[in-house]
């Protein structure tokens, strides 16, 4: 299968920790990347590989993976972290990208 | 910082054609694969197509295979997407995106690191 499945929505209290998961067979062979997208804006890369953050991404964002599941954790969520989050990886064939279904994170 | 500026979007009738462009700057364009990703209104992200740095390798999503053509002009630092036989379901914001490669445990992987702001394509009569 080339699908990546995410929970549609999660909520987190301000300052608390939230974990977003992404499931798919291709994650057994390829790392996931994670993107944050705020309304009306382009996606922004927040995590890639085993657990790498691009320059400028706060260290409250972290990534992990096990088997067919990748996770993005926000430790100490801030109001500005409210956004849609998408995982992304290669498909099983390796030539195509596939995106997750997306998770809307609400910070209460 | 990397800049990607899309243009060419607009309203087109079903069955029509449109060509999108993406002007790239502030990085060595020819050294990087590039991709197009789209997002239908209120929906998630969908990968459309990718092209290698030289332009010699191209890949397409099944949904656009045979109708869309990705290309690049490295002398002009520009990426293109020729869209033919457009359908209502092709209506979306189209993003130009830069690929990059990284290493984990001596194995190389690739992902998308930068995105343009997108251009809206509306297919409607």
PDB file of C-alpha atoms in Angstrom:
ATOM      1  CA  UNK A   1       0.000   0.000   0.000  1.00  0.00           C
ATOM      2  CA  UNK A   2       1.188   3.554  -0.730  1.00  0.00           C
ATOM      3  CA  UNK A   3      -1.150   5.244   1.728  1.00  0.00           C
ATOM      4  CA  UNK A   4      -0.157   7.144   4.852  1.00  0.00           C
ATOM      5  CA  UNK A   5      -2.884   7.384   7.483  1.00  0.00           C
ATOM      6  CA  UNK A   6      -3.157  10.068  10.154  1.00  0.00           C
ATOM      7  CA  UNK A   7      -5.784  10.858  12.775  1.00  0.00           C
ATOM      8  CA  UNK A   8      -7.966  13.708  11.455  1.00  0.00           C
ATOM      9  CA  UNK A   9      -7.727  15.904  14.551  1.00  0.00           C
ATOM     10  CA  UNK A  10      -6.136  16.149  17.977  1.00  0.00           C
ATOM     11  CA  UNK A  11      -6.246  18.772  20.702  1.00  0.00           C
ATOM     12  CA  UNK A  12      -3.688  19.716  23.330  1.00  0.00           C
ATOM     13  CA  UNK A  13      -3.731  22.078  26.281  1.00  0.00           C
ATOM     14  CA  UNK A  14      -1.316  24.981  26.132  1.00  0.00           C
ATOM     15  CA  UNK A  15       2.085  23.849  27.405  1.00  0.00           C
ATOM     16  CA  UNK A  16       1.268  20.159  27.278  1.00  0.00           C
ATOM     17  CA  UNK A  17       2.583  17.415  24.983  1.00  0.00           C
ATOM     18  CA  UNK A  18       0.881  15.994  21.911  1.00  0.00           C
ATOM     19  CA  UNK A  19       1.925  13.164  19.629  1.00  0.00           C
ATOM     20  CA  UNK A  20       0.720  12.817  16.030  1.00  0.00           C
ATOM     21  CA  UNK A  21       1.084   9.485  14.274  1.00  0.00           C
ATOM     22  CA  UNK A  22       1.387   8.419  10.648  1.00  0.00           C
ATOM     23  CA  UNK A  23       0.960   4.813   9.546  1.00  0.00           C
ATOM     24  CA  UNK A  24       1.899   3.169   6.282  1.00  0.00           C
ATOM     25  CA  UNK A  25       3.741   0.191   4.866  1.00  0.00           C
ATOM     26  CA  UNK A  26       6.351   2.373   3.130  1.00  0.00           C
ATOM     27  CA  UNK A  27       7.487   3.665   6.534  1.00  0.00           C
ATOM     28  CA  UNK A  28       9.178   0.326   7.095  1.00  0.00           C
ATOM     29  CA  UNK A  29      11.668   1.351   4.360  1.00  0.00           C
ATOM     30  CA  UNK A  30      11.637   5.145   4.307  1.00  0.00           C
ATOM     31  CA  UNK A  31      11.726   7.856   6.938  1.00  0.00           C
ATOM     32  CA  UNK A  32       8.826  10.255   7.247  1.00  0.00           C
ATOM     33  CA  UNK A  33       9.071  14.005   6.960  1.00  0.00           C
ATOM     34  CA  UNK A  34       6.617  16.254   8.754  1.00  0.00           C
ATOM     35  CA  UNK A  35       5.156  19.543   7.527  1.00  0.00           C
ATOM     36  CA  UNK A  36       3.234  22.250   9.360  1.00  0.00           C
ATOM     37  CA  UNK A  37       0.664  24.202   7.377  1.00  0.00           C
ATOM     38  CA  UNK A  38      -1.177  27.226   8.736  1.00  0.00           C
ATOM     39  CA  UNK A  39      -4.299  28.613   7.000  1.00  0.00           C
ATOM     40  CA  UNK A  40      -3.511  30.339   3.735  1.00  0.00           C
ATOM     41  CA  UNK A  41       0.174  29.449   3.897  1.00  0.00           C
ATOM     42  CA  UNK A  42       2.473  26.971   2.200  1.00  0.00           C
ATOM     43  CA  UNK A  43       3.618  23.930   4.183  1.00  0.00           C
ATOM     44  CA  UNK A  44       6.829  24.210   6.185  1.00  0.00           C
ATOM     45  CA  UNK A  45       9.199  21.332   6.909  1.00  0.00           C
ATOM     46  CA  UNK A  46       9.560  20.733  10.665  1.00  0.00           C
ATOM     47  CA  UNK A  47      11.108  17.246  10.926  1.00  0.00           C
ATOM     48  CA  UNK A  48      12.904  14.935   8.494  1.00  0.00           C
ATOM     49  CA  UNK A  49      14.832  11.694   8.740  1.00  0.00           C
ATOM     50  CA  UNK A  50      15.411   9.925  12.030  1.00  0.00           C
ATOM     51  CA  UNK A  51      14.832  13.129  14.016  1.00  0.00           C
ATOM     52  CA  UNK A  52      16.244  16.211  12.272  1.00  0.00           C
ATOM     53  CA  UNK A  53      14.958  19.768  12.533  1.00  0.00           C
ATOM     54  CA  UNK A  54      15.652  22.379   9.837  1.00  0.00           C
ATOM     55  CA  UNK A  55      17.233  25.591  10.966  1.00  0.00           C
ATOM     56  CA  UNK A  56      14.760  27.777  12.829  1.00  0.00           C
ATOM     57  CA  UNK A  57      12.406  25.010  13.941  1.00  0.00           C
ATOM     58  CA  UNK A  58      11.996  25.009  17.741  1.00  0.00           C
ATOM     59  CA  UNK A  59      13.347  22.015  19.638  1.00  0.00           C
ATOM     60  CA  UNK A  60       9.902  21.289  21.071  1.00  0.00           C
ATOM     61  CA  UNK A  61       9.303  19.453  17.770  1.00  0.00           C
ATOM     62  CA  UNK A  62      10.720  15.926  17.591  1.00  0.00           C
ATOM     63  CA  UNK A  63      10.255  12.834  15.475  1.00  0.00           C
ATOM     64  CA  UNK A  64      10.478   9.083  15.946  1.00  0.00           C
ATOM     65  CA  UNK A  65       9.529   5.909  14.147  1.00  0.00           C
ATOM     66  CA  UNK A  66       8.880   2.240  14.810  1.00  0.00           C
ATOM     67  CA  UNK A  67       7.847  -0.358  12.288  1.00  0.00           C
ATOM     68  CA  UNK A  68       5.166   1.094  10.028  1.00  0.00           C
ATOM     69  CA  UNK A  69       4.471   4.113  12.253  1.00  0.00           C
ATOM     70  CA  UNK A  70       6.127   7.515  12.380  1.00  0.00           C
ATOM     71  CA  UNK A  71       5.380  10.062  15.091  1.00  0.00           C
ATOM     72  CA  UNK A  72       5.728  13.802  15.541  1.00  0.00           C
ATOM     73  CA  UNK A  73       5.773  15.026  19.124  1.00  0.00           C
ATOM     74  CA  UNK A  74       5.272  18.620  20.242  1.00  0.00           C
ATOM     75  CA  UNK A  75       6.547  19.000  23.803  1.00  0.00           C
ATOM     76  CA  UNK A  76       5.147  22.101  25.486  1.00  0.00           C
ATOM     77  CA  UNK A  77       2.714  23.101  22.736  1.00  0.00           C
ATOM     78  CA  UNK A  78       2.364  26.814  22.037  1.00  0.00           C
ATOM     79  CA  UNK A  79      -0.558  28.715  20.564  1.00  0.00           C
ATOM     80  CA  UNK A  80       1.395  29.220  17.337  1.00  0.00           C
ATOM     81  CA  UNK A  81       1.646  25.443  16.877  1.00  0.00           C
ATOM     82  CA  UNK A  82      -2.059  25.278  16.011  1.00  0.00           C
ATOM     83  CA  UNK A  83      -2.026  24.113  12.391  1.00  0.00           C
ATOM     84  CA  UNK A  84      -2.474  21.177  10.049  1.00  0.00           C
ATOM     85  CA  UNK A  85       0.351  18.646  10.082  1.00  0.00           C
ATOM     86  CA  UNK A  86       1.167  16.281   7.219  1.00  0.00           C
ATOM     87  CA  UNK A  87       3.574  13.373   7.088  1.00  0.00           C
ATOM     88  CA  UNK A  88       5.308  12.503   3.839  1.00  0.00           C
ATOM     89  CA  UNK A  89       7.478   9.687   2.593  1.00  0.00           C
ATOM     90  CA  UNK A  90       8.359   7.736  -0.505  1.00  0.00           C
ATOM     91  CA  UNK A  91       5.971   5.071  -1.715  1.00  0.00           C
ATOM     92  CA  UNK A  92       7.042   1.445  -1.607  1.00  0.00           C
ATOM     93  CA  UNK A  93       8.546   1.710  -5.103  1.00  0.00           C
ATOM     94  CA  UNK A  94      10.722   4.610  -4.072  1.00  0.00           C
ATOM     95  CA  UNK A  95      10.021   6.920  -7.026  1.00  0.00           C
ATOM     96  CA  UNK A  96       6.874   8.664  -5.868  1.00  0.00           C
ATOM     97  CA  UNK A  97       6.156  10.799  -2.856  1.00  0.00           C
ATOM     98  CA  UNK A  98       3.057  10.127  -0.780  1.00  0.00           C
ATOM     99  CA  UNK A  99       1.481  12.439   1.777  1.00  0.00           C
ATOM    100  CA  UNK A 100      -0.470  11.544   4.859  1.00  0.00           C
ATOM    101  CA  UNK A 101      -4.122  12.446   5.234  1.00  0.00           C
ATOM    102  CA  UNK A 102      -3.291  15.290   7.615  1.00  0.00           C
ATOM    103  CA  UNK A 103      -3.952  16.036  11.293  1.00  0.00           C
ATOM    104  CA  UNK A 104      -5.476  19.266  12.556  1.00  0.00           C
ATOM    105  CA  UNK A 105      -3.889  20.240  15.862  1.00  0.00           C
ATOM    106  CA  UNK A 106      -5.876  22.539  18.134  1.00  0.00           C
ATOM    107  CA  UNK A 107      -4.154  24.187  21.107  1.00  0.00           C
ATOM    108  CA  UNK A 108      -6.631  24.816  23.900  1.00  0.00           C
TER     109      UNK A 108
ATOM    110  CA  UNK B   1      16.936  31.858   1.678  1.00  0.00           C
ATOM    111  CA  UNK B   2      15.520  29.699  -1.125  1.00  0.00           C
ATOM    112  CA  UNK B   3      12.857  31.441  -3.201  1.00  0.00           C
ATOM    113  CA  UNK B   4      10.282  29.689  -5.370  1.00  0.00           C
ATOM    114  CA  UNK B   5       7.734  31.818  -7.222  1.00  0.00           C
ATOM    115  CA  UNK B   6       4.916  30.114  -9.116  1.00  0.00           C
ATOM    116  CA  UNK B   7       2.892  31.708 -11.897  1.00  0.00           C
ATOM    117  CA  UNK B   8       0.483  30.714 -14.642  1.00  0.00           C
ATOM    118  CA  UNK B   9      -2.558  29.673 -12.638  1.00  0.00           C
ATOM    119  CA  UNK B  10      -6.065  30.763 -13.519  1.00  0.00           C
ATOM    120  CA  UNK B  11      -9.490  29.693 -14.722  1.00  0.00           C
ATOM    121  CA  UNK B  12      -9.656  27.139 -17.533  1.00  0.00           C
ATOM    122  CA  UNK B  13     -12.491  25.119 -19.023  1.00  0.00           C
ATOM    123  CA  UNK B  14     -12.617  21.324 -18.727  1.00  0.00           C
ATOM    124  CA  UNK B  15     -10.513  19.765 -21.453  1.00  0.00           C
ATOM    125  CA  UNK B  16      -8.316  22.846 -21.671  1.00  0.00           C
ATOM    126  CA  UNK B  17      -4.603  23.361 -21.050  1.00  0.00           C
ATOM    127  CA  UNK B  18      -2.458  25.502 -18.795  1.00  0.00           C
ATOM    128  CA  UNK B  19       1.273  25.827 -18.192  1.00  0.00           C
ATOM    129  CA  UNK B  20       2.597  26.622 -14.743  1.00  0.00           C
ATOM    130  CA  UNK B  21       6.034  28.111 -14.156  1.00  0.00           C
ATOM    131  CA  UNK B  22       8.191  28.285 -11.051  1.00  0.00           C
ATOM    132  CA  UNK B  23      11.086  30.724 -10.901  1.00  0.00           C
ATOM    133  CA  UNK B  24      13.758  29.537  -8.496  1.00  0.00           C
ATOM    134  CA  UNK B  25      16.485  31.610  -6.875  1.00  0.00           C
ATOM    135  CA  UNK B  26      19.062  31.655  -4.096  1.00  0.00           C
ATOM    136  CA  UNK B  27      20.207  28.067  -4.614  1.00  0.00           C
ATOM    137  CA  UNK B  28      21.990  26.074  -7.328  1.00  0.00           C
ATOM    138  CA  UNK B  29      18.867  25.063  -9.218  1.00  0.00           C
ATOM    139  CA  UNK B  30      20.447  22.446 -11.500  1.00  0.00           C
ATOM    140  CA  UNK B  31      21.739  20.483  -8.503  1.00  0.00           C
ATOM    141  CA  UNK B  32      18.335  19.644  -7.081  1.00  0.00           C
ATOM    142  CA  UNK B  33      15.354  17.575  -8.085  1.00  0.00           C
ATOM    143  CA  UNK B  34      12.105  19.521  -8.042  1.00  0.00           C
ATOM    144  CA  UNK B  35       8.474  18.572  -7.512  1.00  0.00           C
ATOM    145  CA  UNK B  36       4.917  19.828  -7.942  1.00  0.00           C
ATOM    146  CA  UNK B  37       2.423  19.212  -5.146  1.00  0.00           C
ATOM    147  CA  UNK B  38      -1.218  20.268  -5.208  1.00  0.00           C
ATOM    148  CA  UNK B  39      -3.944  20.900  -2.666  1.00  0.00           C
ATOM    149  CA  UNK B  40      -7.618  20.936  -3.605  1.00  0.00           C
ATOM    150  CA  UNK B  41      -9.749  23.464  -1.690  1.00  0.00           C
ATOM    151  CA  UNK B  42     -10.172  22.300   1.903  1.00  0.00           C
ATOM    152  CA  UNK B  43      -8.295  19.055   1.205  1.00  0.00           C
ATOM    153  CA  UNK B  44      -4.888  17.550   1.913  1.00  0.00           C
ATOM    154  CA  UNK B  45      -1.625  17.597   0.006  1.00  0.00           C
ATOM    155  CA  UNK B  46      -1.205  15.451  -3.104  1.00  0.00           C
ATOM    156  CA  UNK B  47       2.131  14.854  -4.835  1.00  0.00           C
ATOM    157  CA  UNK B  48       1.822  15.431  -8.596  1.00  0.00           C
ATOM    158  CA  UNK B  49       5.216  15.030 -10.255  1.00  0.00           C
ATOM    159  CA  UNK B  50       8.987  15.179  -9.760  1.00  0.00           C
ATOM    160  CA  UNK B  51      11.967  15.771 -12.042  1.00  0.00           C
ATOM    161  CA  UNK B  52      15.669  15.126 -11.498  1.00  0.00           C
ATOM    162  CA  UNK B  53      18.216  17.920 -11.476  1.00  0.00           C
ATOM    163  CA  UNK B  54      19.324  17.205 -15.031  1.00  0.00           C
ATOM    164  CA  UNK B  55      15.754  16.759 -16.222  1.00  0.00           C
ATOM    165  CA  UNK B  56      16.506  13.238 -17.387  1.00  0.00           C
ATOM    166  CA  UNK B  57      14.168  11.482 -14.972  1.00  0.00           C
ATOM    167  CA  UNK B  58      10.525  12.295 -14.406  1.00  0.00           C
ATOM    168  CA  UNK B  59       7.800  10.675 -12.318  1.00  0.00           C
ATOM    169  CA  UNK B  60       4.054  11.255 -12.162  1.00  0.00           C
ATOM    170  CA  UNK B  61       1.145  10.419  -9.908  1.00  0.00           C
ATOM    171  CA  UNK B  62      -1.304   7.985 -11.503  1.00  0.00           C
ATOM    172  CA  UNK B  63      -3.977  10.711 -11.413  1.00  0.00           C
ATOM    173  CA  UNK B  64      -2.063  12.926 -13.880  1.00  0.00           C
ATOM    174  CA  UNK B  65       0.036  10.389 -15.845  1.00  0.00           C
ATOM    175  CA  UNK B  66      -0.398  10.997 -19.573  1.00  0.00           C
ATOM    176  CA  UNK B  67      -2.007  14.437 -19.098  1.00  0.00           C
ATOM    177  CA  UNK B  68       0.657  16.475 -17.279  1.00  0.00           C
ATOM    178  CA  UNK B  69       4.290  17.004 -18.283  1.00  0.00           C
ATOM    179  CA  UNK B  70       6.980  18.290 -15.942  1.00  0.00           C
ATOM    180  CA  UNK B  71      10.085  19.954 -17.361  1.00  0.00           C
ATOM    181  CA  UNK B  72      12.813  22.388 -16.389  1.00  0.00           C
ATOM    182  CA  UNK B  73      15.156  24.911 -17.979  1.00  0.00           C
ATOM    183  CA  UNK B  74      18.306  25.017 -15.891  1.00  0.00           C
ATOM    184  CA  UNK B  75      19.644  27.977 -17.875  1.00  0.00           C
ATOM    185  CA  UNK B  76      16.637  29.990 -16.695  1.00  0.00           C
ATOM    186  CA  UNK B  77      16.312  28.444 -13.192  1.00  0.00           C
ATOM    187  CA  UNK B  78      12.709  27.639 -14.010  1.00  0.00           C
ATOM    188  CA  UNK B  79      10.465  24.630 -13.448  1.00  0.00           C
ATOM    189  CA  UNK B  80       7.353  23.995 -15.543  1.00  0.00           C
ATOM    190  CA  UNK B  81       4.185  21.936 -15.414  1.00  0.00           C
ATOM    191  CA  UNK B  82       2.252  21.562 -18.668  1.00  0.00           C
ATOM    192  CA  UNK B  83      -1.292  20.504 -17.849  1.00  0.00           C
ATOM    193  CA  UNK B  84      -3.500  19.164 -20.647  1.00  0.00           C
ATOM    194  CA  UNK B  85      -6.977  17.591 -20.724  1.00  0.00           C
ATOM    195  CA  UNK B  86      -7.799  19.330 -17.482  1.00  0.00           C
ATOM    196  CA  UNK B  87     -10.645  18.052 -15.332  1.00  0.00           C
ATOM    197  CA  UNK B  88     -12.696  19.605 -12.550  1.00  0.00           C
ATOM    198  CA  UNK B  89     -10.844  17.419 -10.053  1.00  0.00           C
ATOM    199  CA  UNK B  90      -7.565  19.093 -11.035  1.00  0.00           C
ATOM    200  CA  UNK B  91      -8.795  22.279  -9.335  1.00  0.00           C
ATOM    201  CA  UNK B  92      -6.243  23.053  -6.632  1.00  0.00           C
ATOM    202  CA  UNK B  93      -3.446  25.261  -5.440  1.00  0.00           C
ATOM    203  CA  UNK B  94      -0.296  24.012  -7.128  1.00  0.00           C
ATOM    204  CA  UNK B  95       2.942  24.307  -5.172  1.00  0.00           C
ATOM    205  CA  UNK B  96       6.438  24.199  -6.600  1.00  0.00           C
ATOM    206  CA  UNK B  97       8.782  22.409  -4.198  1.00  0.00           C
ATOM    207  CA  UNK B  98      12.503  21.800  -3.885  1.00  0.00           C
ATOM    208  CA  UNK B  99      13.832  18.349  -3.059  1.00  0.00           C
ATOM    209  CA  UNK B 100      16.905  17.700  -0.991  1.00  0.00           C
ATOM    210  CA  UNK B 101      18.894  14.623  -0.073  1.00  0.00           C
ATOM    211  CA  UNK B 102      20.179  13.670   3.351  1.00  0.00           C
ATOM    212  CA  UNK B 103      22.015  10.741   4.880  1.00  0.00           C
ATOM    213  CA  UNK B 104      21.020   8.507   7.768  1.00  0.00           C
ATOM    214  CA  UNK B 105      23.356   5.624   8.692  1.00  0.00           C
ATOM    215  CA  UNK B 106      25.164   5.926   5.327  1.00  0.00           C
ATOM    216  CA  UNK B 107      21.948   5.583   3.344  1.00  0.00           C
ATOM    217  CA  UNK B 108      20.658   8.517   1.319  1.00  0.00           C
ATOM    218  CA  UNK B 109      17.045   9.596   1.359  1.00  0.00           C
ATOM    219  CA  UNK B 110      15.230  12.535  -0.163  1.00  0.00           C
ATOM    220  CA  UNK B 111      12.415  14.788   0.898  1.00  0.00           C
ATOM    221  CA  UNK B 112      10.951  18.196   0.134  1.00  0.00           C
ATOM    222  CA  UNK B 113      12.441  21.081   2.081  1.00  0.00           C
ATOM    223  CA  UNK B 114      11.152  24.317   0.513  1.00  0.00           C
ATOM    224  CA  UNK B 115       7.816  25.274  -0.989  1.00  0.00           C
ATOM    225  CA  UNK B 116       6.597  28.193  -3.056  1.00  0.00           C
ATOM    226  CA  UNK B 117       3.468  30.117  -2.098  1.00  0.00           C
ATOM    227  CA  UNK B 118       1.365  28.324  -4.696  1.00  0.00           C
ATOM    228  CA  UNK B 119      -0.782  29.256  -7.683  1.00  0.00           C
ATOM    229  CA  UNK B 120      -4.498  28.493  -7.967  1.00  0.00           C
ATOM    230  CA  UNK B 121      -5.801  26.492 -10.904  1.00  0.00           C
ATOM    231  CA  UNK B 122      -9.577  26.391 -11.318  1.00  0.00           C
ATOM    232  CA  UNK B 123     -11.104  24.055 -13.890  1.00  0.00           C
ATOM    233  CA  UNK B 124     -14.700  25.014 -14.506  1.00  0.00           C
ATOM    234  CA  UNK B 125     -17.104  25.869 -17.317  1.00  0.00           C
TER     235      UNK B 125
END
